[in-house]
C-alpha cells in the first residue's frame, strides 16, 4: 500500500493539494479512474523496483478534478542492503507543451489539407488544358478529311469536262478520307471506353 509520505511546494502548485490534505493518502489519487482500474499503477511500481527507475507520460488528475499532461519519474529508494524503502516521485506538468504540440499538429494537418486542395486544383486545371488541346487537335484532324471529301464532292457535282480518270481519282480521294475519318472516330470511341473502364482487351 503505497501512500504519500512527503510533499513539497512544487507538488502543491501542480496538483492543488496542501501537505495536510495529501500526506497519508494513496498515490492513486493522482490518476484517472480508468488508469487505476487497468492495473497500470502496479506496473509502474514493479518496473521502478526492478529497474531502479520508471518514466512515463500521461494524464494525471488535480485536486479540483481537472486533468493535466504530465511526465512522471518514479525512482526506487533502497537502503545500503538493497532493501526497498519506498519511491520518490517527480512530476512535471507538460500541459502547455502538449497544447502547443496539438496546435502544431492541427496546423500541419491544415497545411496538408490545403496542399492537397491546391494540388487538386492544379491537376484539374492541367486536365482541363489537356482536354482543350485534345479537342482542338481532334477538330483539326476531323476537318482535314472532311475538307478533302467536300472538295472532291463539289468537283463531281459540277461534272463539266472531268474525265473518267479524274472522276475515279475523286472517288478514291473521297473513299480514302472517309475511311480515315471513320478510323479517327473509332479511335475516339476507344479512348472514351478506356476513360470509362469499358474497353476489353483480347490478349
mmCIF file of C-alpha atoms in Angstrom, residues 26-195:
data_model
loop_
_atom_site.group_PDB
_atom_site.id
_atom_site.type_symbol
_atom_site.label_atom_id
_atom_site.label_comp_id
_atom_site.label_asym_id
_atom_site.label_seq_id
_atom_site.Cartn_x
_atom_site.Cartn_y
_atom_site.Cartn_z
ATOM 1 C CA UNK A 26 -2.723 6.567 -1.625
ATOM 2 C CA UNK A 27 -0.858 7.896 -4.652
ATOM 3 C CA UNK A 28 -3.586 6.580 -6.986
ATOM 4 C CA UNK A 29 -5.486 9.813 -6.219
ATOM 5 C CA UNK A 30 -3.426 11.498 -8.973
ATOM 6 C CA UNK A 31 -4.515 9.070 -11.725
ATOM 7 C CA UNK A 32 -7.721 8.876 -13.791
ATOM 8 C CA UNK A 33 -10.032 6.072 -12.660
ATOM 9 C CA UNK A 34 -9.657 4.050 -15.869
ATOM 10 C CA UNK A 35 -5.874 4.057 -15.438
ATOM 11 C CA UNK A 36 -6.174 2.898 -11.821
ATOM 12 C CA UNK A 37 -8.631 0.147 -12.783
ATOM 13 C CA UNK A 38 -6.295 -1.087 -15.536
ATOM 14 C CA UNK A 39 -3.576 -2.013 -13.037
ATOM 15 C CA UNK A 40 -1.119 0.481 -14.521
ATOM 16 C CA UNK A 41 -0.016 1.798 -11.131
ATOM 17 C CA UNK A 42 1.166 -1.634 -10.028
ATOM 18 C CA UNK A 43 3.058 -1.917 -13.327
ATOM 19 C CA UNK A 44 4.797 1.433 -12.690
ATOM 20 C CA UNK A 45 5.947 0.388 -9.231
ATOM 21 C CA UNK A 46 7.034 -3.058 -10.404
ATOM 22 C CA UNK A 47 9.132 -1.553 -13.211
ATOM 23 C CA UNK A 48 10.663 1.044 -10.893
ATOM 24 C CA UNK A 49 11.571 -1.628 -8.325
ATOM 25 C CA UNK A 50 13.018 -3.954 -10.984
ATOM 26 C CA UNK A 51 14.973 -1.354 -12.977
ATOM 27 C CA UNK A 52 15.571 1.356 -10.404
ATOM 28 C CA UNK A 53 13.518 3.966 -12.259
ATOM 29 C CA UNK A 54 10.369 4.222 -14.355
ATOM 30 C CA UNK A 55 9.466 7.150 -16.632
ATOM 31 C CA UNK A 56 6.013 7.685 -18.099
ATOM 32 C CA UNK A 57 3.900 10.410 -19.687
ATOM 33 C CA UNK A 58 0.132 10.586 -19.467
ATOM 34 C CA UNK A 59 -2.890 12.314 -17.994
ATOM 35 C CA UNK A 60 -2.932 12.995 -14.266
ATOM 36 C CA UNK A 61 -5.622 14.497 -12.024
ATOM 37 C CA UNK A 62 -5.501 17.636 -9.870
ATOM 38 C CA UNK A 63 -7.400 18.205 -6.641
ATOM 39 C CA UNK A 64 -10.183 20.044 -8.496
ATOM 40 C CA UNK A 65 -10.654 17.077 -10.856
ATOM 41 C CA UNK A 66 -9.051 18.756 -13.876
ATOM 42 C CA UNK A 67 -6.539 16.747 -15.875
ATOM 43 C CA UNK A 68 -3.051 17.762 -16.873
ATOM 44 C CA UNK A 69 -0.454 16.126 -19.128
ATOM 45 C CA UNK A 70 2.499 15.023 -17.034
ATOM 46 C CA UNK A 71 5.894 13.415 -17.279
ATOM 47 C CA UNK A 72 6.379 11.233 -14.197
ATOM 48 C CA UNK A 73 9.615 9.696 -12.962
ATOM 49 C CA UNK A 74 9.360 7.095 -10.207
ATOM 50 C CA UNK A 75 12.654 6.121 -8.561
ATOM 51 C CA UNK A 76 13.008 3.167 -6.198
ATOM 52 C CA UNK A 77 14.689 4.087 -2.892
ATOM 53 C CA UNK A 78 16.744 1.357 -1.171
ATOM 54 C CA UNK A 79 18.970 1.194 1.883
ATOM 55 C CA UNK A 80 22.575 0.026 1.865
ATOM 56 C CA UNK A 81 21.496 -3.606 1.962
ATOM 57 C CA UNK A 82 19.264 -3.146 -1.055
ATOM 58 C CA UNK A 83 16.001 -3.334 0.835
ATOM 59 C CA UNK A 84 13.250 -1.324 -0.859
ATOM 60 C CA UNK A 85 12.239 1.584 1.368
ATOM 61 C CA UNK A 86 9.810 3.352 -0.929
ATOM 62 C CA UNK A 87 9.663 5.502 -4.007
ATOM 63 C CA UNK A 88 10.497 9.068 -4.929
ATOM 64 C CA UNK A 89 8.077 10.507 -7.475
ATOM 65 C CA UNK A 90 8.867 13.541 -9.637
ATOM 66 C CA UNK A 91 6.041 15.062 -11.701
ATOM 67 C CA UNK A 92 6.462 17.676 -14.436
ATOM 68 C CA UNK A 93 3.425 19.489 -15.809
ATOM 69 C CA UNK A 94 3.684 19.356 -19.621
ATOM 70 C CA UNK A 95 0.145 20.550 -20.327
ATOM 71 C CA UNK A 96 1.297 23.687 -22.149
ATOM 72 C CA UNK A 97 3.793 21.651 -24.145
ATOM 73 C CA UNK A 98 1.003 19.215 -25.023
ATOM 74 C CA UNK A 99 -1.279 22.096 -26.064
ATOM 75 C CA UNK A 100 1.407 23.628 -28.299
ATOM 76 C CA UNK A 101 2.115 20.203 -29.767
ATOM 77 C CA UNK A 102 -1.606 19.717 -30.514
ATOM 78 C CA UNK A 103 -1.792 23.152 -32.166
ATOM 79 C CA UNK A 104 1.277 22.390 -34.274
ATOM 80 C CA UNK A 105 -0.204 19.065 -35.319
ATOM 81 C CA UNK A 106 -3.507 20.725 -36.208
ATOM 82 C CA UNK A 107 -1.629 23.351 -38.235
ATOM 83 C CA UNK A 108 0.339 20.632 -40.042
ATOM 84 C CA UNK A 109 -2.864 18.770 -40.849
ATOM 85 C CA UNK A 110 -4.444 22.023 -42.068
ATOM 86 C CA UNK A 111 -1.435 22.711 -44.303
ATOM 87 C CA UNK A 112 -1.593 19.177 -45.666
ATOM 88 C CA UNK A 113 -5.294 19.646 -46.473
ATOM 89 C CA UNK A 114 -4.577 22.998 -48.156
ATOM 90 C CA UNK A 115 -1.700 21.446 -50.132
ATOM 91 C CA UNK A 116 -3.971 18.614 -51.234
ATOM 92 C CA UNK A 117 -6.621 21.125 -52.317
ATOM 93 C CA UNK A 118 -4.053 23.193 -54.214
ATOM 94 C CA UNK A 119 -2.689 20.090 -55.929
ATOM 95 C CA UNK A 120 -6.214 19.021 -56.841
ATOM 96 C CA UNK A 121 -6.898 22.447 -58.383
ATOM 97 C CA UNK A 122 -3.624 22.379 -60.324
ATOM 98 C CA UNK A 123 -4.347 18.859 -61.574
ATOM 99 C CA UNK A 124 -7.887 19.847 -62.550
ATOM 100 C CA UNK A 125 -6.587 22.880 -64.454
ATOM 101 C CA UNK A 126 -3.941 20.728 -66.157
ATOM 102 C CA UNK A 127 -6.566 18.142 -67.108
ATOM 103 C CA UNK A 128 -8.812 20.881 -68.487
ATOM 104 C CA UNK A 129 -5.956 22.325 -70.548
ATOM 105 C CA UNK A 130 -5.038 18.895 -71.911
ATOM 106 C CA UNK A 131 -8.677 18.276 -72.798
ATOM 107 C CA UNK A 132 -8.901 21.623 -74.595
ATOM 108 C CA UNK A 133 -5.703 20.863 -76.516
ATOM 109 C CA UNK A 134 -7.014 17.405 -77.380
ATOM 110 C CA UNK A 135 -10.324 18.796 -78.651
ATOM 111 C CA UNK A 136 -8.518 21.400 -80.728
ATOM 112 C CA UNK A 137 -6.285 18.712 -82.271
ATOM 113 C CA UNK A 138 -9.249 16.411 -82.812
ATOM 114 C CA UNK A 139 -11.223 19.173 -84.548
ATOM 115 C CA UNK A 140 -8.305 19.776 -86.902
ATOM 116 C CA UNK A 141 -7.850 16.058 -87.609
ATOM 117 C CA UNK A 142 -11.563 15.631 -88.347
ATOM 118 C CA UNK A 143 -11.738 18.743 -90.514
ATOM 119 C CA UNK A 144 -8.834 17.674 -92.768
ATOM 120 C CA UNK A 145 -10.509 14.601 -94.353
ATOM 121 C CA UNK A 146 -13.853 16.404 -94.398
ATOM 122 C CA UNK A 147 -12.346 19.230 -96.433
ATOM 123 C CA UNK A 148 -10.970 16.744 -98.977
ATOM 124 C CA UNK A 149 -14.299 14.900 -99.168
ATOM 125 C CA UNK A 150 -16.297 18.106 -99.634
ATOM 126 C CA UNK A 151 -13.828 19.487 -102.171
ATOM 127 C CA UNK A 152 -13.892 16.449 -104.424
ATOM 128 C CA UNK A 153 -17.665 16.039 -103.957
ATOM 129 C CA UNK A 154 -18.095 19.534 -105.399
ATOM 130 C CA UNK A 155 -15.879 18.609 -108.334
ATOM 131 C CA UNK A 156 -18.062 15.576 -109.089
ATOM 132 C CA UNK A 157 -21.282 17.536 -108.653
ATOM 133 C CA UNK A 158 -20.190 20.196 -111.118
ATOM 134 C CA UNK A 159 -19.401 17.465 -113.648
ATOM 135 C CA UNK A 160 -18.323 19.526 -116.651
ATOM 136 C CA UNK A 161 -15.326 18.275 -118.568
ATOM 137 C CA UNK A 162 -13.993 15.968 -115.814
ATOM 138 C CA UNK A 163 -12.570 12.843 -117.407
ATOM 139 C CA UNK A 164 -13.215 9.337 -116.196
ATOM 140 C CA UNK A 165 -9.700 9.300 -114.758
ATOM 141 C CA UNK A 166 -10.428 12.487 -112.780
ATOM 142 C CA UNK A 167 -13.724 11.085 -111.558
ATOM 143 C CA UNK A 168 -12.061 7.858 -110.426
ATOM 144 C CA UNK A 169 -9.348 9.859 -108.661
ATOM 145 C CA UNK A 170 -12.029 11.942 -106.933
ATOM 146 C CA UNK A 171 -13.846 8.831 -105.717
ATOM 147 C CA UNK A 172 -10.573 7.318 -104.439
ATOM 148 C CA UNK A 173 -9.754 10.503 -102.526
ATOM 149 C CA UNK A 174 -13.248 10.614 -101.020
ATOM 150 C CA UNK A 175 -13.061 6.923 -100.099
ATOM 151 C CA UNK A 176 -9.594 7.261 -98.541
ATOM 152 C CA UNK A 177 -10.549 10.309 -96.472
ATOM 153 C CA UNK A 178 -13.877 8.806 -95.401
ATOM 154 C CA UNK A 179 -12.023 5.734 -94.124
ATOM 155 C CA UNK A 180 -9.515 7.971 -92.338
ATOM 156 C CA UNK A 181 -12.366 9.787 -90.637
ATOM 157 C CA UNK A 182 -14.016 6.519 -89.607
ATOM 158 C CA UNK A 183 -10.695 5.431 -88.081
ATOM 159 C CA UNK A 184 -10.437 8.716 -86.163
ATOM 160 C CA UNK A 185 -13.941 8.268 -84.811
ATOM 161 C CA UNK A 186 -13.208 4.646 -83.837
ATOM 162 C CA UNK A 187 -10.064 5.798 -82.014
ATOM 163 C CA UNK A 188 -12.092 8.446 -80.234
ATOM 164 C CA UNK A 189 -14.669 5.863 -79.158
ATOM 165 C CA UNK A 190 -11.866 3.568 -77.911
ATOM 166 C CA UNK A 191 -10.457 6.456 -75.889
ATOM 167 C CA UNK A 192 -13.886 7.051 -74.387
ATOM 168 C CA UNK A 193 -14.177 3.358 -73.458
ATOM 169 C CA UNK A 194 -10.715 3.446 -71.852
ATOM 170 C CA UNK A 195 -11.620 6.501 -69.766
#
